[in-house]
Short mmCIF file of C-alpha atoms in Angstrom, two decimals:
data_model
loop_
_atom_site.label_atom_id
_atom_site.label_comp_id
_atom_site.label_asym_id
_atom_site.label_seq_id
_atom_site.Cartn_x
_atom_site.Cartn_y
_atom_site.Cartn_z
CA MET A 1 -4.24 30.68 21.79
CA MET A 2 -4.02 26.90 22.16
CA ALA A 3 -5.69 27.00 25.60
CA SER A 4 -8.68 28.84 24.17
CA LYS A 5 -9.01 26.25 21.41
CA VAL A 6 -8.96 23.48 23.98
CA LEU A 7 -11.61 25.22 26.12
CA ARG A 8 -13.77 25.78 23.06
CA ALA A 9 -13.40 22.11 22.14
CA VAL A 10 -14.46 21.11 25.66
CA LEU A 11 -17.61 23.25 25.56
CA ILE A 12 -18.57 22.23 22.03
CA THR A 13 -18.02 18.54 22.69
CA ALA A 14 -19.95 18.67 25.95
CA SER A 15 -22.83 20.43 24.22
CA LEU A 16 -22.82 17.90 21.39
CA SER A 17 -22.78 15.05 23.89
CA MET A 18 -26.00 16.31 25.48
CA GLN A 19 -27.54 17.11 22.11
CA ALA A 20 -26.82 13.55 20.98
CA VAL A 21 -29.35 12.27 23.51
CA ALA A 22 -32.06 14.52 22.11
CA ASP A 23 -31.07 13.64 18.55
CA THR A 24 -31.29 9.95 19.37
CA ASP A 25 -34.77 10.40 20.78
CA THR A 26 -35.83 12.42 17.73
CA LYS A 27 -34.58 9.72 15.35
CA ALA A 28 -36.31 7.03 17.42
CA CYS A 29 -39.48 9.08 17.38
CA GLU A 30 -39.27 9.66 13.63
CA SER A 31 -38.77 5.95 13.03
CA ARG A 32 -42.25 5.34 14.42
CA ASP A 33 -45.35 6.17 12.42
CA ASP A 34 -46.82 8.30 15.19
CA SER A 35 -47.26 11.94 14.20
CA GLN A 36 -48.83 12.88 17.54
CA ALA A 37 -45.94 11.49 19.55
CA CYS A 38 -43.49 13.21 17.23
CA ALA A 39 -45.21 16.56 17.34
CA SER A 40 -42.96 17.64 20.17
CA ASN A 41 -39.74 16.02 21.21
CA THR A 42 -40.26 17.20 24.77
CA SER A 43 -43.46 15.16 24.87
CA VAL A 44 -41.44 12.00 24.25
CA ARG A 45 -38.66 12.54 26.76
CA PRO A 46 -38.73 14.81 29.80
CA ALA A 47 -35.99 17.36 30.26
CA LEU A 48 -32.75 16.09 31.77
CA SER A 49 -32.37 16.45 35.50
CA ARG A 50 -29.47 18.45 36.90
CA GLY A 51 -27.69 15.19 37.76
CA GLN A 52 -28.20 13.79 34.27
CA MET A 53 -26.94 17.00 32.73
CA PHE A 54 -23.85 16.83 34.94
CA VAL A 55 -23.14 13.25 33.79
CA GLN A 56 -23.50 14.23 30.12
CA LEU A 57 -21.38 17.35 30.59
CA ASN A 58 -18.65 15.38 32.37
CA HIS A 59 -18.64 12.79 29.58
CA GLY A 60 -18.23 15.54 27.01
CA VAL A 61 -15.45 17.16 29.02
CA GLN A 62 -13.51 13.89 29.20
CA LEU A 63 -13.78 13.35 25.43
CA ALA A 64 -12.77 16.92 24.71
CA LYS A 65 -9.92 16.80 27.21
CA LYS A 66 -8.36 13.94 25.28
CA LYS A 67 -8.69 15.89 22.03
CA GLY A 68 -7.33 18.96 23.78
CA ASP A 69 -4.33 17.08 25.10
CA ASP A 70 -3.61 15.92 21.58
CA LEU A 71 -3.78 19.50 20.29
CA VAL A 72 -1.47 20.74 23.05
CA ASN A 73 0.99 17.93 22.43
CA MET A 74 1.02 18.75 18.73
CA SER A 75 1.73 22.40 19.48
CA GLU A 76 4.67 21.38 21.68
CA GLY A 77 6.18 19.10 19.04
CA GLN A 78 5.23 15.97 20.99
CA SER A 79 2.67 14.59 18.55
CA ALA A 80 2.82 11.08 17.17
CA CYS A 81 3.09 12.47 13.67
CA ASN A 82 4.37 15.51 11.87
CA LEU A 83 1.74 18.06 10.86
CA ASP A 84 3.11 18.13 7.32
CA VAL A 85 1.87 14.62 6.59
CA GLN A 86 1.38 13.66 2.97
CA ARG A 87 -2.01 12.04 2.51
CA ARG A 88 -4.48 11.39 -0.24
CA ARG A 89 -6.78 14.15 0.93
CA ARG A 90 -7.21 17.78 0.03
CA ASN A 91 -5.70 19.17 3.21
CA SER A 92 -2.18 17.80 3.20
CA ALA A 93 -1.34 19.64 6.43
CA MET A 94 -3.64 17.50 8.57
CA CYS A 95 -2.08 15.01 10.94
CA SER A 96 -3.41 11.55 10.16
CA CYS A 97 -2.63 8.17 8.69
CA ARG A 98 -3.02 7.44 5.02
CA ARG A 99 -6.11 5.54 4.07
CA ARG A 100 -4.63 2.07 3.66
CA THR A 101 -0.90 1.84 4.03
CA GLY A 102 -0.40 3.90 7.13
CA ALA A 103 2.59 5.57 5.49
CA SER A 104 3.08 9.08 6.84
CA ASN A 105 5.58 11.32 8.63
CA LEU A 106 5.32 9.58 11.98
CA GLN A 107 7.44 10.32 15.00
CA SER A 108 9.75 7.50 16.08
CA GLY A 109 7.89 4.89 18.11
CA TYR A 110 4.56 5.25 16.32
CA MET A 111 2.94 3.59 13.34
CA CYS A 112 -0.42 3.49 11.57
CA ARG A 113 -2.88 0.65 11.75
CA GLY A 114 -5.66 1.47 9.32
CA GLN A 115 -6.42 5.13 9.97
CA GLU A 116 -5.31 5.04 13.61
CA ILE A 117 -1.92 6.17 14.89
CA THR A 118 -0.67 3.60 17.40
CA SER A 119 2.46 3.01 19.43
CA CYS A 120 4.82 0.37 18.04
CA GLY A 121 7.69 0.75 20.50
CA SER A 122 10.85 -0.75 19.02
CA ASN A 123 8.98 -2.78 16.36
CA CYS A 124 8.19 0.02 13.92
CA PRO A 125 8.28 0.45 10.14
CA ILE A 126 11.18 2.32 8.55
CA GLY A 127 9.09 5.49 8.33
CA TRP A 128 8.85 8.25 5.76
CA PRO A 129 11.50 10.96 6.20
CA GLU A 130 10.79 14.56 7.16
CA THR A 131 9.76 16.43 4.01
CA SER A 132 8.88 19.91 5.28
CA GLY A 133 10.08 22.51 2.81
CA GLN A 134 10.66 19.95 0.07
CA PRO A 135 9.01 20.43 -3.35
CA MET A 136 5.49 19.11 -3.86
CA VAL A 137 5.16 16.69 -6.78
CA ALA A 138 1.81 16.53 -8.64
CA GLU A 139 0.56 19.41 -6.53
CA GLY A 140 -3.20 19.69 -6.38
CA ALA A 141 -3.83 16.11 -7.51
CA TRP A 142 -5.00 13.32 -5.20
CA CYS A 143 -1.57 11.69 -5.63
CA GLN A 144 0.43 14.75 -4.56
CA ILE A 145 3.44 14.07 -2.37
CA ARG A 146 6.47 15.95 -1.13
CA SER A 147 9.73 14.56 -2.40
CA PRO A 148 12.27 13.52 0.25
CA ASN A 149 15.76 14.90 0.16
CA SER A 150 17.63 13.52 -2.85
CA SER A 151 20.03 11.69 -0.53
CA TRP A 152 17.28 9.59 1.10
CA HIS A 153 17.19 5.99 -0.13
CA LEU A 154 16.56 2.38 0.90
CA LYS A 155 19.57 0.88 -0.85
CA THR A 156 21.19 -0.60 2.26
CA CYS A 157 20.87 -4.35 2.62
CA PRO A 158 20.48 -5.58 6.21
CA GLU A 159 23.38 -7.58 7.59
CA ALA A 160 22.91 -11.33 7.41
CA SER A 161 22.30 -13.19 10.64
CA GLY A 162 22.33 -16.95 10.77
CA SER A 163 22.15 -19.18 7.72
CA SER A 164 21.63 -17.78 4.24
CA VAL A 165 18.23 -18.03 2.54
CA THR A 166 17.66 -18.47 -1.20
CA VAL A 167 14.51 -16.84 -2.58
CA LYS A 168 13.33 -17.16 -6.19
CA VAL A 169 10.81 -14.60 -7.44
CA LEU A 170 8.80 -14.15 -10.64
CA THR A 171 7.05 -11.14 -12.14
CA TYR A 172 4.72 -11.67 -15.09
CA ASN A 173 2.16 -9.49 -16.90
CA LEU A 174 -0.37 -12.04 -18.18
CA PHE A 175 -2.06 -9.97 -20.92
CA TRP A 176 -5.30 -11.34 -19.49
CA TRP A 177 -7.91 -9.80 -21.78
CA ASN A 178 -6.17 -11.34 -24.77
CA LEU A 179 -4.45 -14.50 -23.52
CA PHE A 180 -7.31 -15.68 -21.33
CA GLY A 181 -10.23 -13.65 -22.67
CA GLN A 182 -9.81 -14.09 -26.40
CA ARG A 183 -7.49 -17.11 -26.60
CA LYS A 184 -8.96 -18.99 -23.62
CA GLY A 185 -5.57 -19.50 -22.00
CA ASN A 186 -3.80 -20.58 -25.21
CA ASP A 187 -3.55 -24.20 -24.05
CA GLU A 188 -2.15 -23.09 -20.66
CA SER A 189 0.88 -21.45 -22.28
CA ALA A 190 1.52 -19.04 -19.40
CA GLY A 191 1.11 -21.81 -16.84
CA ARG A 192 3.51 -23.96 -18.84
CA LEU A 193 6.13 -21.19 -18.81
CA ILE A 194 5.86 -20.94 -15.03
CA ALA A 195 6.09 -24.70 -14.51
CA ASP A 196 8.95 -25.17 -16.98
CA THR A 197 11.08 -22.40 -15.43
CA SER A 198 10.38 -23.08 -11.76
CA GLY A 199 13.27 -25.58 -11.55
CA PRO A 200 13.89 -27.98 -8.69
CA GLU A 201 13.92 -25.12 -6.16
CA GLN A 202 10.51 -23.84 -7.34
CA TYR A 203 9.30 -20.24 -7.13
CA ASP A 204 8.97 -18.75 -3.66
CA ILE A 205 6.97 -15.62 -4.57
CA MET A 206 5.20 -14.80 -7.83
CA ALA A 207 3.69 -11.46 -8.85
CA PHE A 208 1.12 -11.11 -11.62
CA GLN A 209 -0.17 -8.04 -13.44
CA GLU A 210 -3.20 -7.92 -15.74
CA CYS A 211 -4.39 -10.88 -13.72
CA ASP A 212 -8.12 -11.32 -13.22
CA ASP A 213 -7.81 -14.62 -11.36
CA GLY A 214 -4.67 -15.63 -9.47
CA ASP A 215 -6.03 -19.07 -8.71
CA ARG A 216 -6.61 -19.72 -12.41
CA ILE A 217 -3.02 -19.08 -13.42
CA LEU A 218 -1.74 -21.21 -10.53
CA SER A 219 -4.12 -24.00 -11.52
CA ASP A 220 -2.77 -23.91 -15.08
CA ALA A 221 0.82 -23.94 -13.78
CA LYS A 222 0.15 -26.89 -11.47
CA HIS A 223 -1.52 -28.77 -14.28
CA GLN A 224 1.68 -28.23 -16.26
CA GLY A 225 3.88 -29.52 -13.42
CA LEU A 226 4.42 -26.73 -10.87
CA GLN A 227 4.98 -28.22 -7.41
CA GLY A 228 4.26 -26.79 -3.99
CA ASP A 229 1.34 -25.31 -2.07
CA TYR A 230 0.79 -21.59 -2.71
CA GLU A 231 -1.45 -18.96 -1.18
CA THR A 232 -2.72 -16.21 -3.47
CA ILE A 233 -3.52 -12.63 -2.47
CA ASP A 234 -5.70 -10.44 -4.67
CA GLY A 235 -4.37 -6.90 -4.72
CA GLY A 236 -7.24 -5.34 -6.65
CA HIS A 237 -6.77 -3.43 -9.92
CA ALA A 238 -6.01 -6.78 -11.65
CA ILE A 239 -2.81 -7.58 -9.74
CA ALA A 240 -2.13 -10.56 -7.50
CA LEU A 241 0.72 -12.36 -5.82
CA ALA A 242 1.32 -15.91 -4.62
CA PHE A 243 3.78 -17.22 -2.04
CA ARG A 244 4.83 -20.73 -1.09
CA LYS A 245 3.17 -21.57 2.23
CA SER A 246 5.64 -24.26 3.24
CA ARG A 247 8.43 -21.67 3.26
CA PHE A 248 6.77 -18.43 4.30
CA GLU A 249 4.44 -17.11 6.97
CA LEU A 250 2.31 -14.11 6.02
CA LEU A 251 2.84 -11.36 8.61
CA ASP A 252 0.82 -8.59 6.98
CA HIS A 253 -0.33 -7.36 3.59
CA GLY A 254 -2.13 -4.45 1.93
CA SER A 255 -2.64 -2.42 -1.21
CA GLU A 256 -2.47 1.30 -1.92
CA GLU A 257 -3.35 3.40 -4.95
CA VAL A 258 -0.21 5.19 -6.08
CA GLY A 259 -0.95 6.51 -9.57
CA GLU A 260 -3.53 7.03 -12.28
CA ASP A 261 -3.67 6.67 -16.04
CA SER A 262 -3.42 9.67 -18.32
CA ARG A 263 -6.72 10.83 -19.81
CA ALA A 264 -5.23 10.05 -23.21
CA GLN A 265 -5.28 6.31 -22.38
CA TYR A 266 -7.44 5.92 -19.34
CA TYR A 267 -8.36 2.71 -17.52
CA GLY A 268 -8.26 3.95 -13.93
CA ARG A 269 -6.02 4.22 -10.90
CA ARG A 270 -3.01 1.99 -10.30
CA SER A 271 -1.86 0.42 -7.07
CA ALA A 272 1.07 -1.12 -5.24
CA GLN A 273 0.29 -4.40 -3.51
CA TRP A 274 2.56 -5.51 -0.68
CA ALA A 275 3.10 -8.50 1.58
CA ARG A 276 5.41 -8.90 4.56
CA LEU A 277 6.58 -12.51 4.74
CA ARG A 278 8.76 -14.39 7.21
CA HIS A 279 10.83 -17.27 5.82
CA ARG A 280 10.93 -20.41 7.92
CA ASP A 281 14.64 -19.67 8.55
CA GLY A 282 13.80 -16.25 10.00
CA VAL A 283 14.49 -13.83 7.14
CA VAL A 284 11.66 -11.31 6.64
CA MET A 285 10.86 -10.12 3.14
CA PHE A 286 8.84 -7.08 2.13
CA PHE A 287 7.52 -7.85 -1.34
CA VAL A 288 5.76 -5.29 -3.55
CA ASN A 289 3.85 -5.88 -6.80
CA HIS A 290 2.99 -2.91 -9.04
CA HIS A 291 1.28 -2.29 -12.36
CA GLY A 292 2.04 1.25 -13.49
CA PRO A 293 -0.14 3.87 -15.15
CA LEU A 294 -0.49 4.56 -18.87
CA ARG A 295 0.57 6.03 -21.18
CA VAL A 296 3.90 4.26 -21.18
CA SER A 297 6.65 6.45 -19.69
CA GLU A 298 4.39 9.50 -19.51
CA ASP A 299 5.48 12.21 -17.10
CA GLY A 300 3.57 14.64 -14.91
CA GLY A 301 0.52 14.46 -12.67
CA CYS A 302 -0.29 11.01 -11.31
CA THR A 303 1.64 9.22 -14.06
CA GLY A 304 5.12 10.62 -13.45
CA SER A 305 7.61 10.65 -10.60
CA SER A 306 4.80 10.98 -8.05
CA VAL A 307 4.07 7.29 -8.73
CA ALA A 308 7.59 6.32 -7.72
CA LEU A 309 7.46 8.48 -4.60
CA ASN A 310 4.11 7.07 -3.55
CA ILE A 311 5.46 3.54 -3.97
CA MET A 312 8.44 4.43 -1.81
CA GLN A 313 6.12 5.86 0.82
CA VAL A 314 4.15 2.60 0.83
CA ILE A 315 7.41 0.74 1.43
CA ALA A 316 8.68 3.12 4.11
CA GLY A 317 5.35 3.04 5.93
CA ASN A 318 5.12 -0.74 6.13
CA ALA A 319 8.55 -2.37 5.73
CA HIS A 320 10.64 -2.69 8.88
CA PRO A 321 14.36 -2.18 9.38
CA GLY A 322 15.95 -5.53 8.66
CA ASP A 323 13.44 -6.50 5.95
CA ARG A 324 14.73 -7.62 2.57
CA ILE A 325 12.81 -5.45 0.12
CA VAL A 326 11.84 -6.64 -3.36
CA LEU A 327 9.71 -4.49 -5.68
CA VAL A 328 8.58 -5.95 -9.00
CA GLY A 329 6.07 -5.39 -11.76
CA ASP A 330 5.07 -3.96 -15.09
CA PHE A 331 5.75 -0.30 -14.37
CA ASN A 332 4.65 0.83 -17.85
CA ALA A 333 7.80 2.93 -17.69
CA GLU A 334 11.00 2.62 -19.69
CA PRO A 335 14.41 3.04 -18.02
CA TRP A 336 14.73 6.67 -19.17
CA SER A 337 11.33 7.73 -17.74
CA SER A 338 10.87 10.00 -14.73
CA ARG A 339 9.25 7.17 -12.77
CA ILE A 340 12.20 4.84 -13.16
CA GLY A 341 14.68 7.65 -12.71
CA GLU A 342 13.10 8.48 -9.35
CA LEU A 343 13.01 4.84 -8.24
CA ASP A 344 16.63 4.38 -9.27
CA LYS A 345 17.56 7.02 -6.68
CA ARG A 346 15.85 5.11 -3.89
CA LEU A 347 16.36 1.38 -4.61
CA HIS A 348 18.69 -0.84 -6.67
CA ARG A 349 17.22 -1.80 -10.04
CA VAL A 350 18.57 -5.33 -10.36
CA PHE A 351 16.89 -6.44 -13.59
CA SER A 352 14.71 -5.14 -16.46
CA GLY A 353 12.92 -6.73 -19.37
CA THR A 354 13.20 -5.80 -23.03
CA ARG A 355 9.64 -5.91 -24.39
CA MET A 356 7.95 -2.55 -25.06
CA GLY A 357 11.19 -0.73 -24.48
CA GLY A 358 11.82 -2.46 -21.15
CA VAL A 359 8.86 -1.65 -18.87
CA ASP A 360 9.10 -4.67 -16.53
CA HIS A 361 11.53 -4.24 -13.64
CA VAL A 362 12.82 -5.78 -10.43
CA TYR A 363 14.15 -3.64 -7.56
CA SER A 364 15.68 -4.50 -4.20
CA ASN A 365 17.59 -3.03 -1.28
CA CYS A 366 20.04 -5.96 -1.64
CA ASN A 367 21.86 -5.56 -4.93
CA ASP A 368 24.72 -7.88 -3.99
CA SER A 369 22.33 -10.67 -3.00
CA VAL A 370 21.27 -11.37 -6.60
CA VAL A 371 22.36 -14.83 -7.76
CA THR A 372 20.60 -15.20 -11.13
CA ARG A 373 18.60 -12.98 -13.49
CA LYS A 374 16.53 -14.53 -16.27
CA ASN A 375 14.26 -13.25 -19.02
CA LEU A 376 11.89 -16.17 -19.52
CA GLY A 377 10.14 -14.98 -22.68
CA THR A 378 6.45 -14.23 -23.09
CA GLY A 379 4.58 -17.53 -22.80
CA GLY A 380 1.79 -16.09 -24.92
CA SER A 381 1.75 -12.68 -23.22
CA ASP A 382 2.95 -9.42 -24.72
CA HIS A 383 5.38 -8.93 -21.81
CA ASP A 384 8.55 -10.60 -20.60
CA ALA A 385 8.27 -12.90 -17.61
CA LEU A 386 11.25 -12.11 -15.39
CA SER A 387 12.85 -14.27 -12.73
CA VAL A 388 15.44 -13.22 -10.14
CA THR A 389 16.99 -15.43 -7.47
CA PHE A 390 18.38 -13.87 -4.29
CA ASN A 391 20.62 -15.29 -1.61
CA PHE A 392 19.96 -13.33 1.59
#
């Protein structure tokens, strides 16, 4: 059965390879305003010689052979990924990388770079666990995903090696349309909050939600006294993060859509932005910033537990063993919601805000590394700004 598919692929690909030459000539002909020359394609290019046909056929065979080898390997369980890959496409059984994060059911030793499956040897992400036979969450929606076994989690903190590293993080929904749109920044009130609470150690990583301009909020904070040189990363969907360049090297970053607002209060899709950062003392952090879908705490479809699972798949597909994981944001989900309940199974929730029922949260794989937790107030926003300091 598989051999016949491979042979058919060889013949089809070889045929297409030869046809591509004719198609190219036709397009070239049609691009010229010469109806007489285009009357017959054979009048533009003579038929291929036997030798030319052999070259084209051989080229097609080589391309198809590679595809055929991949098909055979898949049938023998030697593929780089599991055929039951969860992706944001209609056919969830296809074997491929997800559109941006590369998170998928990959065999050990492989990873995704963009849409390509590549070998990563011993330097691979954690990887999404095998989910065959597990229940599908949000089935039929673009955000559908199979839930891992209930025992799967990322709650284990890597063992420390070398000197300890202190990292201070901030998460802050800036209420942009109101605070900056209507109130024109309110005399830099949000920037003042950041500067006043940064302390002598200063913030290492800051995450912003409802943020139309990361450089603007940093400019306000620096004008109010924030020290240090920061690099901002725009995550799309009005989220951004900033990290202190003197302390961290950016290894990689990305953003992935993980949820979508309910039709009852619709603004669009929601994403998880991530950055992999190496501290100057060697510790690697995997930092995630998220702004969750509305309505607040709503369940089902692309607003419920599928959001949490998609976030976890982003983490598993890009964080490496040994990384210190920190997930922060305005989740638009209260502690009792299905989203937070699902995340609580997979990571330690180390701190939550109080505004709007407590929808701002901080998660980590290193619960015992938390040194301080602070609710900083609103600074003119309608959300709590939260700060957590870790000692890794």
